[in-house]
Amino acid sequence: MSKTITIDGLTVPFREGQTIMDAALSAGVYIPHLCHNPEFKPHGSCKLCTVNVNGRNVASCTLPAVEGQQVLSDIAELNAERLALTQMLFVEGNHLCPACEKSGNCQLQAVAYYLGMMSPHYNHFYPQREADASHPDVMLDRNRCIYCELCVRASREVDGKNVFGLSGRGIKTILAVNSASGLLGDTDLAVTDKAVQVCPTGAILVKRRGFTVPIGQRVFDHLTIKDLQTGGGHE
Amino acid sequence: MTFELETAANPEGLKRIVIEPVTRVEGHGKVTLLLDDDNRVHQARFHIVEFRGFEKFIQGRPYWEVPVIVQRLCGICPVSHNLGAAKAMDMIVGAKLTPTAEKLRRLMHLGQVLQSHALHFYYLASPDLLFGFDSDVARRNIVGVAAAYPGVARQGVALRKYGQEIIRITSGKRVHGTGAIPGGVNKNLSPQERDVLLKDIDQVIAWSRDAVELIKKIYCGQADFYNGFGYFKSCFMSLVREDGALDLYHGGLRAMDELGQTIFDHVDYSHYWDYVHEEVKPWSYMKFPFIRSKGREEGWYRVGPLARINNCDFIPTPLAEAERKTFKVFGGGSATQATLAYHWARMIEMLHCAEGIRELLHDNDLLGSDLVSRGERALRGVGVIEAPRGTLIHHYHINENELIVRANLIVSTTHNNQAMNEAVRQVALQYLDGQTLTEGLLNYIEVAIRAFDPCLSCATHAVGKMPLEVDLVDAGGNIIDRLNKTSDGRCDA
Ligand code: SF4
Ligand code: FES
């Protein structure tokens, strides 16, 4: 008999070593998340995946599943918090969806739609952030970075390079590029690197590709993020 | 071609009439009149606040974003901006468009002009034209038209919808799609989509013919009044095809003077600044372009349907060409200068669009899959297109990293700035001078402006802002307060 937890009353099996998020995703149960990507070690920074386990709120992407846990996820209180977190992500950066080539393929936008976000609600910070187009094939637009560090992890763990890193704290955090000039063009980043493919928003882009996929054929034109991340939503 | 009434000799002590916002034009504008105690007009001005915020906004953005971002200038003719910018970016990526890409863009453009012209004629202009310029204000609107002329109103709605359907199919959305990209387009037409459009096209052509008949009847029924209303002479400018044909999508620049003499012809638009300059006047935020060789006094010009129909040697679709000939005969064989002839010319163009759409829909290139081409990179791109309201110029410079460093846009309404001011002054002189002002008489001014179908939202270049300016004016004519309204940005991808 495999071990199980329950998520919103549903019995979900897990293997030793899996987190609640892992167990949920394997079972086709969607818990909203942005900084988590099953291909990488959990990071636990965006807090979107927060669930209630036996009465305590915890990040499901980092908490190991333990036999008998009763997990609440899809409940009004947590969804309201997720919505507020998402809205804050929107106002902390400069996310102009109508002008962004990642629109329709963007996980931040898709999560916002999933959570029923109708407006940013909070006042925009309009931070001054630099775009870096010095690399011949890759563009870094910091306006859209949500500091999930997926690119950081991908560059180190998969590409065997060390192109990205976060620097600064709090609202002053920026995504730094590890080269003497601080420019992407002076790193060994290649367009085929995993770090280039992994960004959930439109912060790291392959140049000259923007808008080549027509509306109607973009990832989230027909799928919700839940469908995509749980393999079609068959629960 | 005078500047009479542009500036009053002694503005002190004159009373100021402000018409704002000018209704039933897209966006907001303001007219100010200075009158003396006998209501004689001393000064008449049409103001549009031009922010040019867009040019700033896109600095530092990658060039391939621009054809999509630039559509945010306007909810009425976003396709024109999409295409104008894409044409400029074609130059930057060194593309020679594939037949499929060019024809899809043309289809998109014809659909766009069709819907825009229908919107203007039926929704914005027909209340004046059908009921009279100073008719009962309560019914002088589209609702009144729908009650009195239900068939006409229905045709307007259906024509607009058809044009929007073309836009949706070619660009992915009815408003703010992503169809044209640097070097081509991002989707072709499926046979099913083509068949959907083919199904109604004959009806669309028939309705467009009705529209031409309607405006002809109205115009010729009061020919003297219509010819004389806000009359003035000016130069005209538009693109024409290599063989002199009307072409809304591509061509060389042609300009004629007020006597119908050619000023320049088949000019390569990528050097437009050798031919057109923009003048700044202290009282207006919007610039005043003029033809360089003629100078600022004589060189201002009109663009848009009237300019295009006057300028072209022929229209390459038969029904519209027949109507152009009739129009030309009515105008005595030379360029028609009447302000209200814009309405007539606009409907001839709408018919041309409908015919052009049918022709394209029978062309299998639309179903092709060769969508994008690339060539040698350039650092500068200029794209010019005949937008519904007239010549639209997009001009960009990029750096080696492919980011925009400089941009300049000249939109149709800016080209027409001097002409609209002239029309306002003529009407003020003809109908308002010495009269007690009524709503009906003030509407005469608006009718003159509306003939140009100005798009103030484009003209102001204000991304995400709807410029509405309210002046509070005291009895002495002094502005004592000014309010600016801006709307906040929205996420509606
Ligand atoms: S650039 Fe993208 S992947 Fe990297 S931290 Fe920012 S949002 Fe995450
Ligand atoms: S997904 Fe768990 S904290 Fe971001």
XYZ file of C-alpha atoms and ligand atoms in Angstrom:
740
model
C 0.000 0.000 0.000
C 1.410 3.351 -0.960
C 1.228 6.242 1.438
C -1.374 8.931 0.974
C -2.335 12.439 1.935
C -5.579 14.215 1.218
C -5.844 17.447 -0.717
C -9.193 19.176 -0.396
C -10.643 15.834 0.660
C -9.221 13.928 -2.291
C -6.918 11.032 -1.486
C -3.538 11.519 -3.166
C -0.766 8.903 -3.087
C 2.896 9.876 -2.761
C 6.322 8.301 -2.813
C 8.905 8.850 -0.165
C 10.798 12.087 -0.799
C 8.022 13.811 -2.731
C 6.776 17.190 -1.663
C 3.084 17.984 -1.418
C 3.442 19.811 -4.735
C 5.063 16.772 -6.369
C 2.311 14.519 -5.109
C -0.382 16.914 -6.246
C 1.073 17.326 -9.740
C 1.545 13.559 -10.169
C -2.097 13.084 -9.246
C -3.262 15.842 -11.586
C -4.238 18.164 -8.767
C -3.397 21.789 -9.484
C -1.893 23.997 -6.802
C -1.065 27.432 -8.299
C 2.675 28.052 -8.452
C 5.187 30.232 -10.260
C 8.695 29.706 -8.885
C 8.318 25.941 -8.952
C 9.176 23.858 -11.968
C 9.271 20.076 -11.471
C 12.541 19.894 -13.379
C 14.341 21.876 -10.697
C 14.929 21.810 -6.980
C 12.208 23.731 -5.181
C 12.869 27.312 -4.325
C 9.947 28.328 -2.173
C 10.003 32.052 -2.853
C 6.791 33.100 -4.565
C 4.500 31.611 -1.889
C 1.732 31.157 -4.410
C 1.682 27.453 -3.631
C 0.875 28.029 0.027
C -1.544 25.421 1.355
C -2.955 24.677 4.759
C -1.567 21.480 6.309
C -3.190 20.344 9.508
C -4.081 23.956 10.307
C -0.771 25.590 9.340
C 0.018 27.578 6.171
C 3.099 26.271 4.373
C 4.691 26.330 0.908
C 3.638 23.074 -0.721
C 6.592 23.082 -3.125
C 9.071 22.654 -0.282
C 7.157 20.680 2.342
C 7.686 16.904 2.167
C 4.521 14.878 2.022
C 3.912 12.871 5.204
C 1.430 10.090 5.620
C -1.986 11.301 6.661
C -1.494 15.032 6.037
C -4.772 16.835 5.467
C -4.092 19.545 2.958
C -6.431 22.377 2.062
C -5.576 24.241 -1.122
C -8.521 25.313 -3.231
C -10.260 27.333 -0.543
C -11.440 30.918 -0.602
C -8.982 32.232 1.960
C -5.902 30.815 0.200
C -7.117 31.781 -3.245
C -7.626 35.345 -2.043
C -4.042 35.404 -0.800
C -2.783 33.972 -4.071
C -4.682 36.631 -5.941
C -3.198 39.369 -3.777
C 0.333 37.965 -4.272
C -0.178 37.836 -8.011
C -1.485 41.380 -8.076
C 1.591 42.502 -6.160
C 3.832 40.795 -8.715
C 2.070 42.787 -11.413
C 2.554 46.154 -9.743
C 6.119 45.485 -8.586
C 7.311 45.030 -12.143
C 6.237 46.577 -15.423
C 3.945 43.985 -16.910
C 2.187 45.479 -19.920
C 0.483 42.387 -21.247
C -1.021 44.016 -24.356
C 2.433 44.996 -25.569
C 4.289 41.888 -24.394
C 5.254 39.173 -26.822
C 4.914 36.557 -24.080
C 1.193 37.290 -23.823
C -0.725 34.050 -24.266
C 2.368 32.023 -23.365
C 3.100 33.657 -20.028
C 2.619 31.779 -16.772
C 2.209 34.925 -14.723
C -0.611 36.073 -17.001
C -2.120 32.593 -17.015
C -2.057 32.346 -13.224
C -3.690 35.773 -13.069
C -6.457 34.601 -15.362
C -6.828 31.380 -13.399
C -7.210 33.301 -10.156
C -9.769 35.610 -11.719
C -7.634 38.714 -11.547
C -9.514 41.559 -13.205
C -7.198 44.426 -12.297
C -3.867 44.951 -10.549
C -5.795 46.452 -7.606
C -2.672 47.991 -6.012
C -0.911 51.116 -7.203
C 1.779 50.463 -9.770
C 5.349 50.978 -8.582
C 6.556 51.624 -12.136
C 10.116 50.703 -11.132
C 12.986 51.781 -13.371
C 14.451 48.566 -14.702
C 16.975 47.987 -17.413
C 16.535 45.888 -20.488
C 19.678 44.191 -21.770
C 19.773 43.459 -25.482
C 23.537 43.152 -25.777
C 23.437 39.424 -26.538
C 23.028 38.697 -30.253
C 20.205 36.200 -29.782
C 18.754 36.670 -26.316
C 17.058 39.638 -24.734
C 16.705 40.177 -20.998
C 13.870 42.531 -20.079
C 14.078 43.016 -16.339
C 10.740 44.825 -16.330
C 9.052 41.447 -16.388
C 11.234 39.511 -13.947
C 9.481 38.010 -10.927
C 12.671 36.686 -9.270
C 11.718 33.056 -9.390
C 15.383 32.233 -10.047
C 14.492 29.490 -12.490
C 17.037 30.897 -14.916
C 19.605 30.994 -12.131
C 18.971 27.356 -11.281
C 18.833 26.248 -14.929
C 22.078 27.965 -15.793
C 23.906 26.374 -12.859
C 22.281 22.973 -12.718
C 21.615 22.170 -16.358
C 23.801 24.388 -18.512
C 26.814 24.098 -16.226
C 27.287 27.864 -16.444
C 26.591 30.629 -14.001
C 25.044 33.356 -16.060
C 22.381 34.718 -13.716
C 22.028 35.581 -10.062
C 19.943 37.827 -7.850
C 21.467 40.831 -6.197
C 20.056 43.402 -3.795
C 17.222 42.881 -1.366
C 13.504 43.428 -1.175
C 12.137 45.908 -3.656
C 15.704 46.711 -4.751
C 16.344 43.146 -5.889
C 17.550 42.845 -9.457
C 18.416 39.968 -11.698
C 22.148 40.333 -12.214
C 24.240 38.972 -15.041
C 27.587 37.468 -14.124
C 30.047 39.168 -16.433
C 32.558 41.924 -15.835
C 30.415 44.425 -17.715
C 27.201 43.050 -16.253
C 25.954 42.596 -19.799
C 24.470 39.440 -21.241
C 26.503 39.831 -24.403
C 29.671 39.296 -22.389
C 28.619 35.950 -20.910
C 28.868 32.469 -22.391
C 25.060 32.188 -22.576
C 23.874 30.382 -25.691
C 20.415 30.688 -27.173
C 19.944 26.930 -26.773
C 20.648 27.030 -23.019
C 18.002 25.789 -20.645
C 18.210 29.124 -18.833
C 16.802 30.799 -21.926
C 13.849 28.427 -22.189
C 12.723 28.338 -18.598
C 11.534 31.852 -17.760
C 7.830 31.737 -16.830
C 7.328 35.374 -17.880
C 8.631 37.452 -20.750
C 11.844 38.480 -19.012
C 14.185 36.219 -20.994
C 13.328 36.020 -24.648
C 14.801 34.687 -27.822
C 15.241 37.723 -30.025
C 13.222 38.376 -33.195
C 10.641 35.698 -32.386
C 8.046 38.004 -30.860
C 4.478 37.657 -32.137
C 5.335 35.020 -34.722
C 2.772 32.678 -33.162
C -0.684 34.010 -34.020
C -3.384 34.583 -31.462
C -5.361 31.363 -31.286
C -2.262 29.159 -31.389
C -0.583 30.342 -28.211
C -0.298 27.957 -25.279
C -2.935 29.572 -23.108
C -5.390 30.429 -25.898
C -7.055 27.069 -25.326
C -5.591 25.729 -22.089
C -5.691 27.093 -18.585
C -2.503 26.903 -16.606
C -4.155 24.205 -14.541
C -4.753 22.114 -17.672
C -1.198 22.628 -18.804
C 0.521 21.838 -15.534
C -1.605 18.864 -14.610
C -1.629 17.339 -18.096
C -5.082 18.271 -19.292
C -6.853 18.541 -15.990
C -8.084 14.969 -15.699
C -8.341 14.714 -11.971
C -4.850 79.819 -48.735
C -4.672 82.487 -46.075
C -4.185 82.405 -42.358
C -7.004 84.887 -41.809
C -8.651 84.443 -38.413
C -5.846 82.265 -37.113
C -4.818 84.997 -34.709
C -6.970 87.961 -33.698
C -5.310 91.354 -33.957
C -6.533 92.497 -30.557
C -7.692 89.511 -28.548
C -8.217 91.550 -25.363
C -11.849 92.256 -24.644
C -13.151 89.599 -27.051
C -15.399 86.911 -25.666
C -14.372 83.331 -25.965
C -16.592 80.469 -27.020
C -15.239 77.002 -26.352
C -16.676 73.898 -27.941
C -15.428 70.855 -26.114
C -15.144 68.075 -26.385
C -15.965 68.113 -30.056
C -18.460 65.305 -30.159
C -18.638 62.411 -32.553
C -14.995 62.584 -33.469
C -12.699 59.913 -32.118
C -10.876 61.249 -29.085
C -11.114 64.807 -27.872
C -10.482 68.157 -29.345
C -11.390 71.697 -28.616
C -12.422 74.673 -30.674
C -12.076 78.214 -29.434
C -13.682 81.222 -31.048
C -13.028 84.826 -30.114
C -16.006 87.092 -30.771
C -16.557 90.792 -30.216
C -19.717 92.295 -28.742
C -21.476 92.063 -32.099
C -20.608 88.382 -32.345
C -18.191 89.001 -35.189
C -15.536 86.299 -35.357
C -11.966 87.470 -34.802
C -10.218 84.210 -34.221
C -11.077 80.548 -34.684
C -8.819 77.679 -33.731
C -9.070 73.925 -33.515
C -6.755 72.518 -30.875
C -5.584 69.008 -30.320
C -3.159 68.198 -27.573
C -0.351 66.171 -29.058
C 1.746 64.403 -26.435
C 4.053 62.436 -28.660
C 4.312 60.243 -25.579
C 4.498 57.203 -27.778
C 7.847 58.109 -29.290
C 9.293 58.256 -25.764
C 7.481 55.143 -24.645
C 9.048 52.874 -27.239
C 12.618 54.080 -26.831
C 14.672 51.121 -25.679
C 12.103 48.564 -26.825
C 13.029 45.866 -29.367
C 11.858 46.635 -32.887
C 9.729 43.494 -33.236
C 7.475 44.658 -30.418
C 6.622 47.932 -32.092
C 3.942 46.852 -34.620
C 1.934 45.485 -31.691
C 2.595 48.227 -29.146
C 1.858 51.009 -31.592
C -1.708 49.810 -31.962
C -2.337 51.062 -28.461
C -2.368 54.557 -29.888
C -5.830 54.000 -31.141
C -8.837 51.752 -30.725
C -10.306 52.840 -34.032
C -7.573 52.216 -36.556
C -5.048 49.978 -34.765
C -4.579 47.949 -37.948
C -3.194 50.978 -39.773
C -0.581 51.455 -37.084
C 0.170 47.749 -37.022
C 0.744 47.812 -40.781
C 2.573 51.149 -40.880
C 5.019 49.979 -38.233
C 5.354 46.526 -39.793
C 6.247 48.143 -43.127
C 8.930 50.168 -41.400
C 10.219 46.982 -39.763
C 10.228 45.217 -43.159
C 12.894 47.732 -44.105
C 14.789 47.067 -40.906
C 14.833 43.284 -41.429
C 15.487 43.779 -45.137
C 12.411 41.825 -46.180
C 10.817 41.605 -49.565
C 7.347 40.327 -48.692
C 6.114 37.025 -50.050
C 2.932 37.261 -52.164
C 1.002 35.539 -49.371
C 2.188 37.993 -46.747
C 1.531 41.052 -48.855
C -1.939 39.930 -49.896
C -2.921 39.033 -46.335
C -1.802 42.448 -45.191
C -3.770 44.038 -48.001
C -6.840 42.059 -47.038
C -6.466 43.110 -43.427
C -6.066 46.709 -44.499
C -9.077 46.732 -46.807
C -11.173 45.215 -44.018
C -9.925 47.890 -41.685
C -10.656 50.787 -44.041
C -14.087 49.324 -44.806
C -15.048 49.125 -41.151
C -13.591 52.524 -40.335
C -15.364 54.243 -43.226
C -18.610 52.515 -42.305
C -18.230 53.596 -38.692
C -17.642 57.156 -39.721
C -20.361 57.445 -42.322
C -23.171 55.664 -40.533
C -22.450 56.301 -36.875
C -20.754 59.675 -36.873
C -21.714 61.552 -40.036
C -25.115 60.287 -41.123
C -27.075 62.075 -38.357
C -25.913 65.434 -39.753
C -26.277 64.392 -43.357
C -29.728 62.836 -43.056
C -31.386 65.254 -40.642
C -29.579 68.520 -41.318
C -26.702 70.186 -39.516
C -28.901 72.263 -37.209
C -31.746 69.783 -36.876
C -33.148 68.777 -33.496
C -30.145 67.795 -31.425
C -32.155 65.196 -29.537
C -32.445 62.991 -32.561
C -29.258 64.008 -34.367
C -27.427 60.806 -33.454
C -27.218 57.168 -34.498
C -30.245 56.244 -32.401
C -32.269 58.848 -34.277
C -30.991 57.455 -37.572
C -31.947 53.930 -36.528
C -35.484 55.111 -35.763
C -35.995 57.130 -38.943
C -33.941 55.053 -41.383
C -33.721 51.541 -39.905
C -32.444 50.018 -43.146
C -29.570 52.473 -43.385
C -28.545 51.963 -39.783
C -28.653 48.186 -40.183
C -26.392 48.328 -43.212
C -23.938 50.425 -41.240
C -23.812 47.908 -38.442
C -23.443 44.969 -40.824
C -20.708 46.600 -42.911
C -18.735 47.459 -39.833
C -19.076 43.924 -38.554
C -17.878 42.467 -41.821
C -14.755 44.612 -41.759
C -14.101 43.639 -38.167
C -14.484 39.991 -39.063
C -11.708 40.351 -41.636
C -9.532 41.954 -39.003
C -10.292 39.200 -36.514
C -9.487 36.462 -38.991
C -6.260 38.025 -40.241
C -4.932 39.375 -36.947
C -6.452 37.079 -34.339
C -8.595 39.701 -32.634
C -11.190 42.276 -33.640
C -9.156 44.974 -31.946
C -5.426 44.928 -31.172
C -4.484 41.654 -32.824
C -0.986 40.697 -33.910
C -1.299 39.984 -37.643
C 1.561 41.881 -39.272
C 5.079 41.224 -37.999
C 8.464 42.366 -39.294
C 8.951 40.747 -42.680
C 5.446 39.384 -43.099
C 2.450 38.081 -41.215
C 1.955 35.408 -38.559
C -0.967 33.562 -40.079
C -2.589 32.785 -43.368
C -6.233 32.226 -44.222
C -7.700 28.745 -43.942
C -10.123 27.657 -46.671
C -12.894 27.728 -44.042
C -12.072 31.285 -43.048
C -12.015 32.338 -46.668
C -15.400 30.734 -47.273
C -16.908 32.524 -44.296
C -15.811 35.831 -45.762
C -16.831 34.921 -49.309
C -20.348 34.127 -48.197
C -21.286 37.750 -47.496
C -19.001 39.706 -49.792
C -21.533 40.238 -52.581
C -23.967 41.661 -50.074
C -21.235 43.900 -48.707
C -20.545 45.211 -52.191
C -24.255 45.841 -52.755
C -24.556 47.763 -49.497
C -21.457 49.768 -50.304
C -23.055 50.743 -53.607
C -26.146 51.818 -51.684
C -23.965 53.970 -49.481
C -22.441 55.722 -52.491
C -25.926 56.291 -53.909
C -27.104 57.698 -50.600
C -24.319 60.229 -50.210
C -24.591 61.172 -53.889
C -28.304 61.838 -53.457
C -27.769 63.896 -50.325
C -24.865 65.828 -51.798
C -26.336 66.547 -55.203
C -29.709 67.336 -53.656
C -28.153 70.398 -52.025
C -25.189 70.789 -54.305
C -24.621 74.506 -53.799
C -24.789 74.285 -50.056
C -22.577 71.214 -49.891
C -20.043 72.611 -52.334
C -19.813 75.905 -50.528
C -19.816 74.682 -46.950
C -16.438 75.394 -45.361
C -14.960 75.726 -48.838
C -11.283 76.450 -49.304
C -8.512 75.366 -51.631
C -5.452 73.420 -50.663
C -2.823 71.011 -51.876
C -3.469 67.267 -51.601
C -1.134 64.408 -50.782
C -1.472 60.625 -50.904
C 0.259 57.430 -51.965
C -0.419 56.217 -55.500
C 0.551 52.980 -57.171
C 3.303 52.964 -59.798
C 0.725 53.245 -62.584
C -1.115 56.067 -60.826
C -3.874 53.872 -59.424
C -5.439 54.341 -56.009
C -3.550 52.089 -53.597
C -4.241 52.177 -49.890
C -1.459 49.822 -48.884
C 1.621 50.861 -50.801
C 3.009 53.245 -53.380
C 4.920 56.457 -53.923
C 3.926 59.848 -52.586
C 2.113 62.198 -54.916
C 1.116 65.784 -54.173
C -0.828 68.277 -56.239
C -1.302 71.966 -55.630
C -4.589 73.836 -55.293
C -4.829 74.149 -59.090
C -4.347 70.457 -59.657
C -0.722 70.766 -60.785
C 1.683 68.062 -59.701
C 4.147 69.134 -57.005
C 5.902 65.789 -56.735
C 5.091 62.285 -57.869
C 6.137 58.701 -57.143
C 8.372 59.883 -54.376
C 10.102 57.122 -52.420
C 8.563 57.642 -48.997
C 11.628 56.501 -47.125
C 12.876 60.065 -47.635
C 9.627 61.819 -46.811
C 11.423 64.522 -44.843
C 12.905 65.883 -48.041
C 9.347 66.730 -49.064
C 7.344 67.357 -45.921
C 8.221 69.504 -42.937
C 6.429 69.964 -39.658
C 5.887 73.477 -38.313
C 5.372 74.244 -34.645
C 2.924 77.002 -33.726
C 2.877 78.474 -30.249
C -0.847 78.063 -29.702
C -1.128 74.404 -30.627
C 0.533 71.280 -29.325
C -0.021 69.590 -32.651
C 2.420 70.287 -35.426
C 1.487 71.687 -38.817
C 3.094 69.774 -41.690
C 3.622 71.455 -45.048
C 5.201 70.640 -48.396
C 8.736 71.948 -48.346
C 8.975 73.214 -51.885
C 5.796 75.279 -51.451
C 6.690 76.766 -48.089
C 4.591 76.966 -44.941
C 2.173 79.584 -46.254
C 1.210 77.772 -49.447
C 2.340 74.251 -48.803
C -0.169 72.868 -46.330
C -2.287 70.087 -47.679
C -5.102 67.652 -47.110
C -4.838 63.876 -46.873
C -7.489 61.175 -46.680
C -10.296 60.038 -48.976
C -10.721 63.340 -50.798
C -7.000 63.672 -51.392
C -6.730 60.086 -52.608
C -9.673 60.222 -54.992
C -8.445 63.552 -56.369
C -4.871 62.384 -56.641
C -5.206 58.983 -58.270
C -5.471 58.496 -62.039
C -7.925 55.662 -61.645
C -9.307 53.143 -59.176
C -8.372 49.574 -60.018
C -11.815 48.110 -59.287
C -14.633 48.732 -61.792
C -17.592 49.856 -59.676
C -15.570 52.306 -57.633
C -13.843 53.550 -60.768
C -17.211 54.335 -62.350
C -18.141 56.273 -59.222
C -14.840 58.127 -59.272
C -15.593 59.261 -62.818
C -19.008 60.534 -61.788
C -17.403 62.332 -58.857
C -14.845 63.883 -61.125
C -17.423 65.088 -63.646
C -19.433 66.591 -60.822
C -16.316 68.430 -59.659
C -15.872 69.942 -63.124
C -13.069 67.632 -64.136
C -10.402 68.899 -61.781
C -9.685 68.328 -58.104
C -12.728 68.715 -55.899
C -11.965 71.116 -53.072
C -15.259 70.995 -51.159
C -14.892 70.009 -47.524
C -18.035 67.907 -47.528
C -16.905 66.019 -50.621
C -14.836 63.985 -48.154
C -17.999 62.052 -47.343
C -18.609 61.189 -50.967
C -14.984 60.243 -51.610
C -15.003 58.113 -48.466
C -17.935 56.048 -49.693
C -16.314 55.546 -53.101
C -13.338 54.169 -51.213
C -15.530 51.920 -49.131
C -16.920 50.466 -52.352
C -13.373 50.000 -53.621
C -12.479 48.162 -50.413
C -15.440 45.819 -50.802
C -14.512 45.069 -54.417
C -10.859 44.674 -53.515
C -11.733 42.232 -50.755
C -13.721 40.068 -53.166
C -10.856 40.027 -55.623
C -8.383 39.000 -52.924
C -10.637 36.303 -51.516
C -10.507 34.570 -54.896
C -6.715 34.583 -54.793
C -5.236 31.336 -53.513
C -2.071 33.085 -52.387
C -4.038 33.937 -49.245
C -3.923 30.271 -48.317
C -0.154 30.016 -48.846
C 2.247 29.146 -46.078
C 5.240 31.275 -46.964
C 4.602 33.986 -44.410
C 7.833 35.689 -43.432
C 10.977 36.755 -45.242
C 14.204 38.332 -44.084
C 17.110 40.010 -45.815
C 19.870 42.393 -44.948
C 19.461 44.266 -41.668
C 19.162 48.065 -41.690
C 19.218 50.489 -38.801
C 16.441 52.685 -40.122
C 12.938 51.934 -41.324
C 10.127 54.034 -42.731
C 6.654 52.672 -43.332
C 3.900 54.641 -45.004
C 0.355 53.532 -45.522
C -2.899 55.169 -46.525
C -4.868 54.778 -43.315
C -8.639 55.384 -43.395
C -8.047 59.031 -42.490
C -5.058 59.546 -44.763
C -1.322 59.143 -45.098
C 0.294 57.619 -42.034
C 4.068 57.796 -41.601
C 6.042 55.586 -39.220
C 9.773 56.164 -38.943
C 12.195 54.330 -36.639
C 15.895 54.073 -35.899
C 17.360 51.118 -34.023
C 20.804 50.483 -32.549
C 23.050 47.439 -33.065
C 21.267 45.693 -30.216
C 17.981 46.009 -32.106
C 16.402 48.474 -29.717
C 14.526 51.580 -30.837
C 16.538 54.728 -30.323
C 14.348 57.208 -32.156
C 10.876 57.294 -33.651
C 8.710 59.750 -35.481
C 5.070 59.334 -36.398
C 3.022 61.639 -38.570
C -0.595 60.586 -38.454
C -3.357 61.570 -40.846
C -4.989 63.985 -38.457
C -1.724 65.871 -38.049
C -1.375 66.205 -41.829
C -4.877 67.660 -41.869
C -4.295 70.015 -38.950
C -4.043 73.213 -40.962
C -6.878 72.167 -43.251
C -9.223 71.433 -40.353
C -8.398 74.803 -38.881
C -9.111 76.376 -42.244
C -12.462 74.596 -42.483
C -13.380 75.836 -39.011
C -12.524 79.410 -39.975
C -14.482 79.281 -43.206
C -17.567 77.959 -41.472
C -17.188 80.500 -38.681
C -17.084 83.270 -41.260
C -19.861 81.866 -43.426
C -22.415 80.958 -40.813
C -21.515 82.235 -37.361
C -20.212 85.705 -38.012
C -22.558 88.266 -36.459
C -25.144 85.640 -35.504
C -26.528 84.734 -32.135
C -24.894 81.413 -31.453
C -27.100 78.369 -31.072
C -26.270 74.707 -30.634
C -27.218 74.173 -34.262
C -24.791 76.819 -35.475
C -22.002 75.501 -33.307
C -22.661 72.079 -34.785
C -21.781 73.577 -38.180
C -18.254 73.883 -36.886
C -18.263 70.293 -35.759
C -19.664 69.157 -39.102
C -16.692 70.777 -40.816
C -14.234 69.023 -38.503
C -16.051 65.717 -38.754
C -15.808 65.716 -42.541
C -12.114 64.895 -42.072
C -12.922 62.058 -39.673
C -10.134 63.188 -37.389
C -8.773 60.683 -34.945
C -7.631 62.662 -31.987
C -6.501 59.648 -30.095
C -3.934 58.897 -32.812
C -3.064 62.534 -33.200
C -2.175 62.962 -29.586
C 0.135 59.917 -29.549
C -0.875 59.313 -25.961
C -0.530 55.701 -24.965
C -3.055 54.743 -22.330
C -4.312 58.271 -21.917
C -7.481 59.811 -23.157
C -6.601 63.435 -23.338
C -9.487 65.498 -22.147
C -8.813 69.061 -21.347
C -11.355 71.338 -19.753
C -10.797 75.073 -19.640
C -12.704 77.273 -17.269
C -12.917 80.675 -18.885
C -14.088 83.845 -17.187
C -16.015 86.664 -18.819
C -12.783 88.448 -19.671
C -11.596 85.455 -21.666
C -8.942 84.419 -19.173
C -8.391 80.797 -18.364
C -8.858 80.500 -14.625
C -8.615 76.776 -14.256
C -7.541 73.792 -16.297
C -8.294 70.164 -15.636
C -6.581 67.209 -17.257
C -8.078 63.794 -17.127
C -5.982 60.699 -17.680
C -7.125 57.153 -17.428
C -4.855 54.541 -15.908
C -3.343 51.656 -17.813
C -5.271 48.443 -17.984
C -4.254 44.857 -18.539
C -6.530 43.508 -21.258
C -4.441 41.326 -23.443
S 14.347 36.226 -15.659
Fe 12.554 34.878 -15.732
S 13.360 32.911 -14.980
Fe 14.876 34.452 -14.377
S 14.293 35.097 -12.303
Fe 13.287 36.525 -13.718
S 11.240 35.660 -14.080
Fe 12.515 34.017 -13.202
S 5.798 27.660 -6.118
Fe 6.107 27.279 -4.041
S 6.850 29.148 -3.296
Fe 6.713 29.485 -5.480
